mmCIF file of C-alpha atoms in Angstrom:
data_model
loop_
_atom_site.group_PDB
_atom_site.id
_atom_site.type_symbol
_atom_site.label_atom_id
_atom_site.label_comp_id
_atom_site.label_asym_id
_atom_site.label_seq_id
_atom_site.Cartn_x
_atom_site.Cartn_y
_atom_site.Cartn_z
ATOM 1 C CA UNK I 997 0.000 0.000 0.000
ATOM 2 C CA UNK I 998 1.580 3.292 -1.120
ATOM 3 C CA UNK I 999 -0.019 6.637 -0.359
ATOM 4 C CA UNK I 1000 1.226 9.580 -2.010
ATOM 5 C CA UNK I 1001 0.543 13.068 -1.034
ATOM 6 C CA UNK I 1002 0.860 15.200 -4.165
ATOM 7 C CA UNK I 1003 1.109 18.973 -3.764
ATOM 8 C CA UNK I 1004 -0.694 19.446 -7.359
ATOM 9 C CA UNK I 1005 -0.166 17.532 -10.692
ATOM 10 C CA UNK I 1006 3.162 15.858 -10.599
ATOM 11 C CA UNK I 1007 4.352 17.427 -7.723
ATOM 12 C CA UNK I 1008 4.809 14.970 -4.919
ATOM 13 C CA UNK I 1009 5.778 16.425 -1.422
ATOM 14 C CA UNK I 1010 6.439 12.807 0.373
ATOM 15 C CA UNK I 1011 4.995 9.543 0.502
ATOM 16 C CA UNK I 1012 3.908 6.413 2.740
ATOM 17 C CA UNK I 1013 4.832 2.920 2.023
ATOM 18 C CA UNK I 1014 3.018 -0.133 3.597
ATOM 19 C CA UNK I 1015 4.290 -3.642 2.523
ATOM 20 C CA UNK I 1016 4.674 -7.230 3.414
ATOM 21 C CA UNK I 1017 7.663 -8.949 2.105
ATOM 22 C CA UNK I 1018 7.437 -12.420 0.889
ATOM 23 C CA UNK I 1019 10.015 -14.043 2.967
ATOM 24 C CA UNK I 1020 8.671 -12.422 6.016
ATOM 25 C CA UNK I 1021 6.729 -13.992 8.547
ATOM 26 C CA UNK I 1022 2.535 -13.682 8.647
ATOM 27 C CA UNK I 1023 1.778 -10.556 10.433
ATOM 28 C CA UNK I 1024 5.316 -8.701 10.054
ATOM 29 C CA UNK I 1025 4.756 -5.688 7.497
ATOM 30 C CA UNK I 1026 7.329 -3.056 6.828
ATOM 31 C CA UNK I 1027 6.609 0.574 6.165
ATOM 32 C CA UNK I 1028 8.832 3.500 4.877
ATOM 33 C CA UNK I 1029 7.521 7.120 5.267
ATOM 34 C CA UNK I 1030 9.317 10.480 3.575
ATOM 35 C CA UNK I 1031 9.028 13.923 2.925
ATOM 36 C CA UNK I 1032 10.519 16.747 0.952
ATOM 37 C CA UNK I 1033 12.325 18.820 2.888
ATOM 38 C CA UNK I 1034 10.966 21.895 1.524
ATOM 39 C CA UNK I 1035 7.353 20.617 3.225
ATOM 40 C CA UNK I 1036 9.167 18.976 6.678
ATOM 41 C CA UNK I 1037 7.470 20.533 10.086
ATOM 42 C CA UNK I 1038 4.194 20.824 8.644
ATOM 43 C CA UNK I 1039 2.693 17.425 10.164
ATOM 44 C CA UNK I 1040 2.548 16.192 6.893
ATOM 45 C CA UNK I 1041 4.994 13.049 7.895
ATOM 46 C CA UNK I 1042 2.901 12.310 11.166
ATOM 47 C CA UNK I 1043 0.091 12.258 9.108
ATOM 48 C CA UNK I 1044 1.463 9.900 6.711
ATOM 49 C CA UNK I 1045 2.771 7.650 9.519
ATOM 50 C CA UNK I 1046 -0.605 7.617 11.158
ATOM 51 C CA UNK I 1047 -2.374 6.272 7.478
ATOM 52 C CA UNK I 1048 0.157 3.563 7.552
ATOM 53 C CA UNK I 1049 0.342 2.745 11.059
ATOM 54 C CA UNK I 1050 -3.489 2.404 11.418
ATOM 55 C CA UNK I 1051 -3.652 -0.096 7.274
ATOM 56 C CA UNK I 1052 -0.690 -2.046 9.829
ATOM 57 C CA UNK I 1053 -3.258 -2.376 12.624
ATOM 58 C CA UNK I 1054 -6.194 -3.428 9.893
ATOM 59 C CA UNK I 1055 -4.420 -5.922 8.509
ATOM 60 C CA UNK I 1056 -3.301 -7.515 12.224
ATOM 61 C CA UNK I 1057 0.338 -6.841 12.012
ATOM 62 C CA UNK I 1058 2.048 -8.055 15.183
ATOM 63 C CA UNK I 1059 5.518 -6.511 14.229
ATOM 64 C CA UNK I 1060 6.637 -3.258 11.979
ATOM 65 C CA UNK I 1061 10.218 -3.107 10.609
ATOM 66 C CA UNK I 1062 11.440 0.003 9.622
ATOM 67 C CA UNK I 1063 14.689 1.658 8.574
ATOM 68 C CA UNK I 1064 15.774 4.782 9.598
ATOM 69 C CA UNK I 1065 18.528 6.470 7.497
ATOM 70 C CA UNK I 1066 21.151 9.774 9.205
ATOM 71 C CA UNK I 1067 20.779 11.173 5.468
#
């Protein structure tokens, strides 16, 4: 499950990434979540964690990997 929040036509200011990898486990999902820069401190990445954090919940997931990058 990807959500994308475009700013208008083509113009993407971050994204939400939901996703169960095949060699994983039932109920382990892994999610990625990113922003622009340019639109950081807005709430726009707490709101895209929350939409993926509550599809996790839907679908039962009982563990959520996640990578977090110093970059």
């Amino acid at each position: 499950r990807t959500i994308v929040a475009e700013i208008d036509e083509g113009n993407f200011a971050g994204y939400s990434r939901l996703y169960h990898r095949p060699a994983a486990a039932d109920g382990r999902l892994y999610f990625d979540v990113a922003v622009d820069p340019t639109w950081r401190r807005r709430g726009l990445g707490s709101m895209l964690y929350d939409d993926a954090f509550q599809a996790a919940q839907a679908h039962k997931a009982t563990i959520l990997d996640a990578d977090v990058y110093d970059n």
